Amino acid sequence: MFDCWRFVLCKKTGRNHHSSRRGSDEAEKEEGDPQIDVPDVLRLVRDPPEGSHSPADEIMHRDITPLCAADIQDQLKKRFAYLSGGRGQDGSPVITFPDYPAFGDVPDKEFQNVMTYLTSIPRCCEPVDASRIFSQKCSNAIKSDFITWTHRGTSDARTDVTLQDAGIGFILVIDRRQDKWTSVKASILRIAASFPANLQLVLVLRPTGFFQRTLSDLAFKFNRDDFKMKVPVIMLSSVPELHGYIDKSQLTEDLGGTLDYCHTRWLYHRTAIESFALMVKQTAQMLQSFGTELAETELPNDVQSTSSVLCEHTEKKDRAKEDMRLALDEGQSILENIREPLAKSGEQSLNQDQLDNQTTVQRLLAQLSETEAAFDEFWAKHQQKLQQCLQLRHFEQDFREVKASLDTLAQKIATFTDVGNSLAHAGHLLKDLASFEEKSSASVERARALSLEGEKLIDSKHYAVDSIRPKCHELQHLCDQFAAEVERRRGLLSKSLELHGLLEASMRWCDEGIYLLASQPVDKCQSQDGAEAALQEIEKFLETGAENKIQELNKIYQDYESILTKDLMEHVQKVFQKQEGMEEMFHRRQASLKKLAAKQTRPVQPVAPRPEALTKSPCPSPGSRRGSENSSEGSALRRGPYRRAKSEMSESRQGRSSSTGDEEESLAILRRHVMNELLDTERVYVEELLCVLEGYAAELDNPLMAHLVSPGLQNKKDVLFGNMEEIYHFHNRIFLRELEDYAGCPELVGRCFLERMEEFQIYEKYCQNKPRSESLWRQCSDCPFFQECQRKLDHKLSLDSYLLKPVQRITKYQLLLKEMLKYSKSCEGAEDLQEALSSILGILKAVNDSMHLIAITGYDGNLSDLGKLLMQGSFSVWTDHKKGHTKVKDLARFKPMQRHLFLHEKAVLFCKKREENGEGYEKAPSYSYKQSLNMAAVGITENVKGDVRKFEIWYNAREEVYIVQAPSPEIKAAWVSEIRKVLTSQLQACREASQHRVLEQSQSLPLPAPPSTSPSKGSTRNIKKLEERKTDPLSLEGYVSSTSLPKPPEKGRASPTSPDKKAKRHEVKSDPTPFGLRGWSKTSQPSEAPEDNDGWSSAEELINSSDAEEEGRVGARKLVPGKYTVVTGDEKESPDALAVRSGDVVEVVHEGDEGLWYVRNLTSSKESWVPASSLSTLLSTSGSAQCLSSSVW
């Protein structure tokens, strides 16, 4: 008998008690999930037995373990009893006990197991009652949704399932024909004692031997009561007698029957069926466990978790489906094996036991198929719920992203409060709004598409309708609100554009009118035809005012109230005032021209004017002279009375005064015209800078444009745009506003430039970066990023044109200032305008110089340490230098070297100019550094004989002399003047420092005191002379000498050069060590030495032919306090306290008594009194007076 099991698909309604719990009320409110159905639960429950059972039976069978063929397979193989499948006449199953000699040796346990198993197999073939299908654990399940299936297994206590078989009872056939009575008796007693089922009949084939047959008859009669069997036991003598009780077709061949029975095949079938039944049961239990897991699964709160759960459950479902498929294949294989006899022979039929096996397998297969169908239905609902959950999470995630994007757009559109301060600005803002709308259209379209997607979810009967519908409504509201705000902003900007267009038209009309007034020549207006022509021009121009001028100010306020800010209202008022002022000027000019046109239409009569009347009329202007001519002509014609002529002369004087006023008015108009151009171009310039910064620079940081940026352009924004942002902020926040403040007084605009002149230094930084910027632009100009930005900005010109705007602007200022100064020469601010123009030109020069300065290559130091760059230019240079007392000359005598000189405050640099091949700034030359001279050790000779363009720069007391030839005398004069300024400033600084030291030392020096002299008086006298020299700024003895020293006679010449042939010269020499920079000498690059030597020529002839080289002896000059370079050093001849060497610098402080001079060695810091003769020997020799370099203090 078999246990019956049921696979029930349970449904529960109400809120899911397995659903995910929210961490907070806010999260639960945000999710807003409606109540959803609990996933269906598959439950495997055991059918209650068909009959009622007492509690005792349940207790008795509670712990009985079911038996399977596989468990007692070895015992069944002994075949001491088998179930052949035969049936009695009433359908009772037949159990056969064949002749088994060792039957008595079978253990009781094995016998009991076999009997229990054999009696549990037969069962009734009626279907199971399916009316009781509900589990006590699924009280709320929907009764119509179920699957009932029966699992048949083996068990010791399965009689409660096969009650029908048990009620009919079994027929036992005991074959003991070859045995003894004792064996028969033992078999019957054993069966009677341990047969587990009901018996209907026991048929015993007694032994066939005569003695045993007789003995069994007698013994059976006397021992019947010992068997204690409630069923009849019939002793049969032969097989035919057996056929009387059981049909031959229900008996096996060994009992004379025709029933086909194979014990091995039977055992295989039983093992396979039971294994299949166990597989079906395990599959059902697995499905029950899986269904419970699915039912208790929490719905995830995010997309990733939901996708993971869906994938995980799908994989488990596929594995369960695979297990069911294997079970179905196994059942089909068993069923085919059972039906194999029928497949071999169509005449053969299955016995009842085989039919029972076939029915069992078919029932299991049917129930397994129904189970699979129920699971598929359950899975479809569960999968739909997970997919809907995934759709919901996707919708919620997209909703959060879209809502954040719409909120960002709303915040950005809220910042669009500016309506523009000019027509160009308003147009730019309108373009920005259109660009912003285009960029935001993707977000808006996504929001609307998401709303439509939500509506589709609602139409598909999604379980979370209450959560989806509010979000769809919110998206629609946000999109409509954003679109409405964009339209409102567009309307405001359109009005602003319209208003600024009207204002610009009015201003343009006013400017044209002012220009018309200024362009009318006053002298031509004095004639009737000229006055009438000018009058017609004015009247014709005034007719155009209906289209261009502002008619009513109040109407402007009413029509454009929504956009009128305080600044815009002031602008409207200024434009209206300008318009009224211009109209007033026109009316005055019109009235004046009408008088001039009408005064000559009266008849003129000859009169005799009085001479004194003519002398009283001054003639300061062309108009007054014209009036005098008219009066003379009237006198000659003598037509009209005297009073008419007097009236004519009075009007003529009025015309002359009005002529002067008209000229001033014309200049004022022209100044306003220049100011308007300055303001308009400044506004356009600021707008263009903003456009570049927002349209290009800011887009480099935009993640949406990152894919268009080439690798070479990444992280190069500072290189490409330089400090353009700094320039924009200066002009937008400061300079433009201050210029607007001077709109009413254009002649004073120079003050605005002067106040902000330091800020204009930012252009120098921009220009210095321009070569790098242009180089980067040429490398990346084809980048799609620039093309896309240009398309969005609707620019006709590429970015490089806009990067040139700051350079063009700084040069534009000086042109506008020149124009303003031209019309403001007699005004109050003319001096400021001139100073502003000079400052702007200075900035341009500094920018130009800096561009050359950054092109210097090969200089090891820091150029900024050299001080301000004063001048730079290209020159032809010759040189000669000395080593010791021998002059070294270059081989190439006449060929100069081309050098580019850079004059700094502290040094002058010699560089070689190299032309570069390229475009733009790459074509600009570069400068290879050659050497530098410290300005502290530099002197100059202003005039060199032979060429007015040449001058000398000499170094270290003429140890090195550089003859420099400028392109023109003017350039030479500028350079000499600038060098003199540098040396003079250094000299002045040294004088002040030395004066302080001399005054201190003159009071504390240990001087000898002979009785006949007073050294302090001589010292005081010398100091007084020294002070007198210092007070004269033009007396630079030792630095500047008006005449040169006499040249010694050469061999073969009779006399020295006569004085009348001497040329004047000026030598400017700075103190070698005023700032302690004695050790800083020129530096050069060794690698350039061969090239330098090739180009330098000897300056011997140039020097010899120049007045600068006339020599003399220092002994011919009187010693004066100052600094000197020791030419001849001799430690033996010098005092012990003051040892000097050639090249040392000494300072002669003052003269004492007895020819002693107080000297300080600046090199060794020692000081002492030195005789004048010894001092002359140290400082000069007969042939090297030119090496003496003194500094008078």
XYZ file of C-alpha atoms in Angstrom, residues 506-972:
467
model
C 17.932 106.583 -30.673
C 21.605 106.829 -29.669
C 22.700 106.123 -33.218
C 20.305 108.793 -34.446
C 21.710 111.215 -31.907
C 25.295 110.353 -32.873
C 24.491 110.808 -36.541
C 22.867 114.115 -35.725
C 25.827 115.244 -33.688
C 28.158 114.182 -36.455
C 25.988 116.070 -38.945
C 26.230 119.224 -36.870
C 29.970 118.809 -36.485
C 30.503 118.139 -40.191
C 28.728 121.271 -41.393
C 31.499 123.823 -42.185
C 30.845 127.117 -40.487
C 32.354 129.241 -43.282
C 30.047 127.774 -45.905
C 27.023 128.400 -43.715
C 27.714 132.141 -43.841
C 26.465 132.294 -47.417
C 22.817 132.122 -48.266
C 23.149 129.003 -50.378
C 25.292 127.281 -47.780
C 22.893 128.178 -44.980
C 19.923 126.947 -46.982
C 21.683 123.710 -47.871
C 22.632 123.126 -44.222
C 19.092 123.955 -43.164
C 17.699 121.417 -45.624
C 20.085 118.780 -44.270
C 18.920 119.453 -40.737
C 15.237 119.384 -41.661
C 15.680 116.202 -43.644
C 17.487 114.602 -40.753
C 14.819 115.642 -38.253
C 12.218 113.905 -40.408
C 13.962 110.574 -39.725
C 13.469 111.028 -35.989
C 9.950 109.605 -36.081
C 11.371 106.135 -36.719
C 14.402 106.300 -34.471
C 13.838 108.543 -31.499
C 11.940 107.892 -28.290
C 8.553 109.555 -28.538
C 7.192 109.346 -25.006
C 9.177 108.394 -21.948
C 6.104 107.361 -19.924
C 5.024 104.986 -22.677
C 8.443 103.327 -22.504
C 7.974 102.878 -18.772
C 4.557 101.291 -19.286
C 5.489 98.998 -22.167
C 8.690 97.730 -20.638
C 7.833 97.819 -16.956
C 8.586 94.098 -16.549
C 12.256 94.468 -17.514
C 13.099 97.943 -16.282
C 15.772 97.613 -13.639
C 17.289 100.587 -11.876
C 20.331 100.662 -14.159
C 18.252 100.184 -17.286
C 15.876 102.946 -16.243
C 18.821 105.280 -15.734
C 20.114 104.301 -19.158
C 16.727 105.083 -20.710
C 16.702 108.458 -18.991
C 20.230 109.243 -20.194
C 19.343 108.313 -23.763
C 16.209 110.432 -23.588
C 18.162 113.356 -22.145
C 20.774 112.946 -24.857
C 18.011 112.912 -27.438
C 16.461 116.069 -26.015
C 19.842 117.764 -25.867
C 20.573 116.845 -29.455
C 17.162 118.092 -30.594
C 17.763 121.344 -28.728
C 21.094 121.731 -30.487
C 19.383 121.107 -33.798
C 16.740 123.688 -33.039
C 19.379 126.270 -32.130
C 21.357 125.484 -35.263
C 18.145 125.563 -37.268
C 17.219 128.998 -35.914
C 20.724 130.292 -36.560
C 20.729 128.992 -40.124
C 17.317 130.482 -40.766
C 18.656 133.873 -39.759
C 21.719 133.459 -41.978
C 19.553 132.322 -44.885
C 17.082 135.173 -44.450
C 19.411 138.154 -43.707
C 20.738 138.466 -47.257
C 17.333 138.383 -48.869
C 16.657 142.005 -47.764
C 17.604 144.733 -50.300
C 20.966 146.266 -49.656
C 21.260 150.018 -50.228
C 24.578 151.853 -50.678
C 25.632 153.753 -47.617
C 28.697 155.624 -46.490
C 29.962 153.758 -43.476
C 32.027 155.618 -40.971
C 35.626 154.474 -40.665
C 35.499 154.377 -36.884
C 32.659 151.904 -37.095
C 34.918 149.551 -38.978
C 37.803 149.930 -36.608
C 35.656 148.988 -33.662
C 34.913 145.614 -35.178
C 37.669 143.097 -34.291
C 38.697 140.397 -36.754
C 39.625 137.302 -34.622
C 38.213 134.697 -36.951
C 37.572 133.924 -40.583
C 33.940 134.812 -40.003
C 34.786 138.318 -38.820
C 37.020 138.933 -41.839
C 34.220 137.776 -44.036
C 31.948 140.306 -42.338
C 34.462 143.081 -42.980
C 34.646 142.222 -46.644
C 30.899 142.371 -46.893
C 30.926 145.790 -45.237
C 33.619 147.064 -47.622
C 31.666 145.795 -50.545
C 28.607 147.548 -49.246
C 30.604 150.771 -48.858
C 31.889 150.616 -52.382
C 28.466 150.054 -53.827
C 26.966 152.738 -51.579
C 23.520 151.131 -51.626
C 21.203 151.596 -48.663
C 21.139 153.920 -45.701
C 23.690 153.965 -42.943
C 21.372 152.356 -40.406
C 20.904 149.337 -42.695
C 24.684 148.939 -42.912
C 25.042 149.260 -39.154
C 22.430 146.589 -38.639
C 24.266 144.362 -41.110
C 27.545 144.823 -39.222
C 25.833 144.029 -35.910
C 24.526 140.751 -37.322
C 27.968 140.065 -38.706
C 29.457 140.416 -35.210
C 26.823 138.048 -33.880
C 27.745 135.625 -36.644
C 31.391 135.791 -35.664
C 30.638 135.075 -32.008
C 28.306 132.283 -32.960
C 31.008 130.907 -35.256
C 33.395 130.556 -32.312
C 30.649 128.936 -30.254
C 29.892 126.543 -33.081
C 33.521 125.481 -33.247
C 33.554 124.717 -29.546
C 30.271 122.910 -29.912
C 31.663 120.915 -32.835
C 34.690 119.907 -30.762
C 32.405 118.866 -27.924
C 30.358 116.811 -30.366
C 33.471 115.142 -31.702
C 34.649 114.400 -28.147
C 31.311 112.807 -27.378
C 31.576 110.867 -30.600
C 35.007 109.512 -29.570
C 33.677 108.767 -26.080
C 30.727 106.883 -27.515
C 33.065 104.854 -29.666
C 35.229 104.132 -26.619
C 32.218 102.993 -24.565
C 30.604 100.994 -27.353
C 33.784 99.182 -28.275
C 34.524 98.585 -24.577
C 31.110 96.945 -24.100
C 31.576 94.825 -27.202
C 35.059 93.877 -25.996
C 33.723 92.766 -22.600
C 30.968 90.766 -24.297
C 33.462 89.042 -26.572
C 35.694 88.117 -23.638
C 32.712 86.695 -21.762
C 31.665 84.789 -24.849
C 35.108 83.180 -25.153
C 35.313 82.328 -21.461
C 31.840 80.779 -21.314
C 31.715 79.316 -24.801
C 35.207 77.831 -24.922
C 37.115 77.922 -21.619
C 34.210 76.757 -19.443
C 33.277 74.047 -21.954
C 36.713 72.473 -21.520
C 35.565 71.451 -18.027
C 32.167 70.232 -19.230
C 32.001 66.395 -18.899
C 29.555 66.239 -21.814
C 32.216 67.751 -24.107
C 35.134 65.688 -22.787
C 34.949 63.193 -25.661
C 35.589 66.003 -28.172
C 38.720 67.328 -26.433
C 41.937 66.029 -27.973
C 44.632 64.632 -25.633
C 47.017 67.462 -26.496
C 44.478 69.996 -25.258
C 43.726 68.420 -21.900
C 44.859 70.417 -18.857
C 46.069 73.223 -21.186
C 43.345 75.791 -20.529
C 45.758 78.198 -18.835
C 48.146 77.949 -21.776
C 45.462 78.537 -24.403
C 43.586 81.374 -22.696
C 46.329 82.848 -20.499
C 44.972 85.340 -17.969
C 41.980 86.298 -20.104
C 39.651 85.726 -17.166
C 41.624 88.255 -15.098
C 41.409 90.759 -17.968
C 37.661 90.206 -18.271
C 37.013 90.770 -14.571
C 39.060 93.974 -14.606
C 37.178 95.456 -17.562
C 33.721 94.181 -16.598
C 33.787 95.003 -12.909
C 35.993 98.099 -12.833
C 37.123 99.804 -16.004
C 33.870 99.751 -18.006
C 31.897 101.159 -15.075
C 34.416 103.907 -14.486
C 34.420 104.797 -18.185
C 30.638 105.107 -18.058
C 31.021 107.592 -15.209
C 33.030 109.852 -17.561
C 30.437 109.647 -20.354
C 29.233 113.174 -19.509
C 32.729 114.718 -19.512
C 34.788 112.966 -22.230
C 37.683 115.423 -21.973
C 38.432 114.130 -18.442
C 38.564 110.441 -19.400
C 42.370 110.514 -19.210
C 42.057 110.468 -15.411
C 40.254 107.124 -15.650
C 43.203 105.646 -17.525
C 45.740 107.130 -15.123
C 43.935 105.772 -12.066
C 43.957 102.237 -13.502
C 47.323 102.277 -15.235
C 48.820 99.694 -12.874
C 45.998 97.246 -13.635
C 46.838 97.472 -17.331
C 50.072 95.621 -16.550
C 48.027 92.397 -16.796
C 48.247 92.740 -20.574
C 51.992 92.184 -20.384
C 51.395 88.751 -18.874
C 48.837 87.935 -21.555
C 51.126 88.985 -24.392
C 54.020 87.001 -22.953
C 51.855 83.882 -22.990
C 50.580 84.559 -26.528
C 53.336 82.591 -28.339
C 52.559 79.481 -26.279
C 48.870 79.993 -26.891
C 49.301 80.301 -30.653
C 51.551 77.251 -30.767
C 48.953 75.198 -28.910
C 46.210 76.530 -31.184
C 48.074 75.493 -34.318
C 48.478 71.993 -32.912
C 44.829 71.599 -31.922
C 42.919 73.921 -34.255
C 41.307 70.964 -36.039
C 39.948 69.571 -32.781
C 36.178 68.831 -33.007
C 35.769 70.578 -29.667
C 36.498 74.012 -31.162
C 34.225 73.374 -34.120
C 31.352 72.356 -31.855
C 31.839 75.394 -29.603
C 31.979 77.700 -32.632
C 28.766 76.161 -33.947
C 26.972 76.647 -30.637
C 28.139 80.264 -30.378
C 27.223 80.910 -34.010
C 30.592 82.591 -34.567
C 31.831 83.239 -38.058
C 35.413 83.562 -36.865
C 37.413 80.842 -35.141
C 38.792 81.041 -31.626
C 42.218 82.394 -32.592
C 40.589 85.614 -33.818
C 39.050 86.137 -30.397
C 42.289 85.268 -28.594
C 43.828 88.224 -30.425
C 41.214 90.655 -29.056
C 43.153 91.683 -25.897
C 46.234 92.527 -27.976
C 44.114 94.548 -30.368
C 42.300 96.282 -27.525
C 45.374 97.540 -25.698
C 46.606 99.082 -28.960
C 43.183 100.581 -29.668
C 43.269 102.688 -26.492
C 46.191 104.818 -27.660
C 44.379 105.593 -30.926
C 41.251 106.672 -29.097
C 43.271 108.747 -26.636
C 45.029 110.479 -29.538
C 41.662 111.304 -31.079
C 40.326 112.585 -27.770
C 43.443 114.669 -27.198
C 43.098 116.111 -30.696
C 39.690 117.552 -29.826
C 40.553 118.510 -26.211
C 43.742 120.584 -26.461
C 42.202 123.612 -24.793
C 40.191 121.667 -22.227
C 40.809 121.046 -18.579
C 41.844 117.395 -18.913
C 44.311 117.831 -21.802
C 47.319 117.202 -19.563
C 45.752 114.040 -18.139
C 44.987 112.824 -21.644
C 48.583 113.429 -22.707
C 49.912 111.636 -19.649
C 47.479 108.753 -20.164
C 48.559 108.479 -23.796
C 52.213 108.417 -22.765
C 51.483 105.751 -20.137
C 49.609 103.575 -22.603
C 52.444 103.917 -25.087
C 54.826 103.002 -22.273
C 52.809 99.875 -21.566
C 52.890 98.980 -25.250
C 56.648 99.472 -25.254
C 57.008 97.352 -22.113
C 54.863 94.661 -23.696
C 56.958 94.783 -26.855
C 60.193 94.683 -24.856
C 58.959 91.800 -22.763
C 58.136 89.868 -25.917
C 61.763 90.247 -26.956
C 62.978 89.488 -23.454
C 61.256 86.123 -23.233
C 62.909 85.165 -26.516
C 66.385 85.195 -24.902
C 67.908 81.734 -24.657
C 71.060 80.538 -22.944
C 71.109 82.954 -20.012
C 71.795 81.022 -16.808
C 70.641 83.622 -14.319
C 67.304 85.227 -13.597
C 66.600 88.141 -15.912
C 64.373 89.742 -13.305
C 67.473 90.221 -11.111
C 68.868 92.639 -13.702
C 66.188 95.197 -12.964
C 63.760 96.847 -15.312
C 64.323 96.511 -19.042
C 64.915 100.059 -20.265
C 65.726 99.662 -23.955
C 66.432 96.996 -26.538
C 67.576 97.086 -30.129
C 69.885 95.715 -32.797
C 73.348 97.242 -33.401
C 76.617 96.656 -35.192
C 79.380 96.106 -32.639
C 83.211 96.145 -32.770
C 85.389 95.306 -29.793
C 88.908 95.182 -28.491
C 90.223 94.216 -25.081
C 93.492 94.033 -23.124
C 95.189 91.274 -21.255
C 97.580 92.864 -18.757
C 99.258 95.758 -20.607
C 99.034 94.236 -24.073
C 96.205 95.101 -26.422
C 94.658 92.041 -28.117
C 93.113 92.632 -31.524
C 90.751 90.449 -33.483
C 91.695 89.246 -36.909
C 88.659 90.420 -38.829
C 89.383 94.163 -38.764
C 86.495 95.662 -40.605
C 83.598 93.269 -40.192
C 81.253 94.139 -37.296
C 79.113 91.656 -35.397
C 75.370 92.107 -35.368
C 74.206 92.085 -31.784
C 70.890 92.755 -30.088
C 71.439 94.754 -26.900
C 69.158 94.698 -23.854
C 69.728 97.602 -21.450
C 68.654 96.861 -17.896
C 69.087 98.919 -14.772
C 71.965 96.737 -13.575
C 73.434 95.203 -16.726
C 73.558 95.366 -20.484
C 73.161 92.065 -22.373
C 74.695 91.233 -25.755
C 72.709 88.646 -27.724
C 72.750 87.267 -31.217
C 69.505 87.578 -33.108
C 68.286 84.429 -34.841
C 65.418 84.528 -37.304
C 62.940 81.676 -36.961
C 60.863 79.969 -39.622
C 57.207 79.535 -38.843
C 53.902 81.329 -38.588
C 52.673 84.017 -36.227
C 54.671 84.215 -33.049
C 56.789 81.248 -34.066
C 58.223 83.463 -36.810
C 59.392 85.947 -34.175
C 63.180 85.954 -33.695
C 64.988 84.419 -30.772
C 68.101 85.782 -29.088
C 71.100 83.676 -28.122
C 72.808 85.095 -25.065
C 76.492 85.952 -25.573
C 77.682 88.099 -22.671
C 76.647 90.744 -20.177
C 78.293 93.824 -18.628
C 77.621 94.984 -15.120
C 76.439 98.596 -15.216
C 78.412 99.266 -12.041
C 81.657 98.857 -14.076
C 80.530 100.403 -17.362
C 81.520 103.730 -18.905
C 80.544 105.347 -22.195
C 82.111 107.610 -24.787
C 79.331 109.486 -26.470
C 81.101 110.530 -29.685
C 83.389 108.406 -31.813
C 85.236 109.992 -34.704
C 84.118 108.856 -38.103
C 80.377 108.229 -37.622
C 77.752 110.167 -35.722
C 75.866 106.921 -35.132
C 78.667 105.349 -33.083
C 79.394 105.436 -29.383
C 81.583 103.444 -27.022
C 80.696 101.224 -24.106
C 83.796 100.344 -22.116
C 84.234 98.059 -19.170
C 86.661 97.783 -16.234
C 88.700 100.932 -16.954
C 88.750 100.307 -20.717
C 90.047 96.773 -20.432
C 87.212 95.977 -22.817
C 85.874 98.509 -25.314
C 82.739 97.963 -27.412
C 82.098 100.348 -30.305
C 78.380 100.333 -30.977
C 76.871 101.645 -34.197
C 73.149 102.488 -34.029
C 70.835 102.383 -37.074
C 70.303 106.143 -36.816
C 71.606 109.125 -34.836
C 68.270 109.425 -33.093
C 68.485 105.877 -31.766
C 72.061 106.515 -30.661
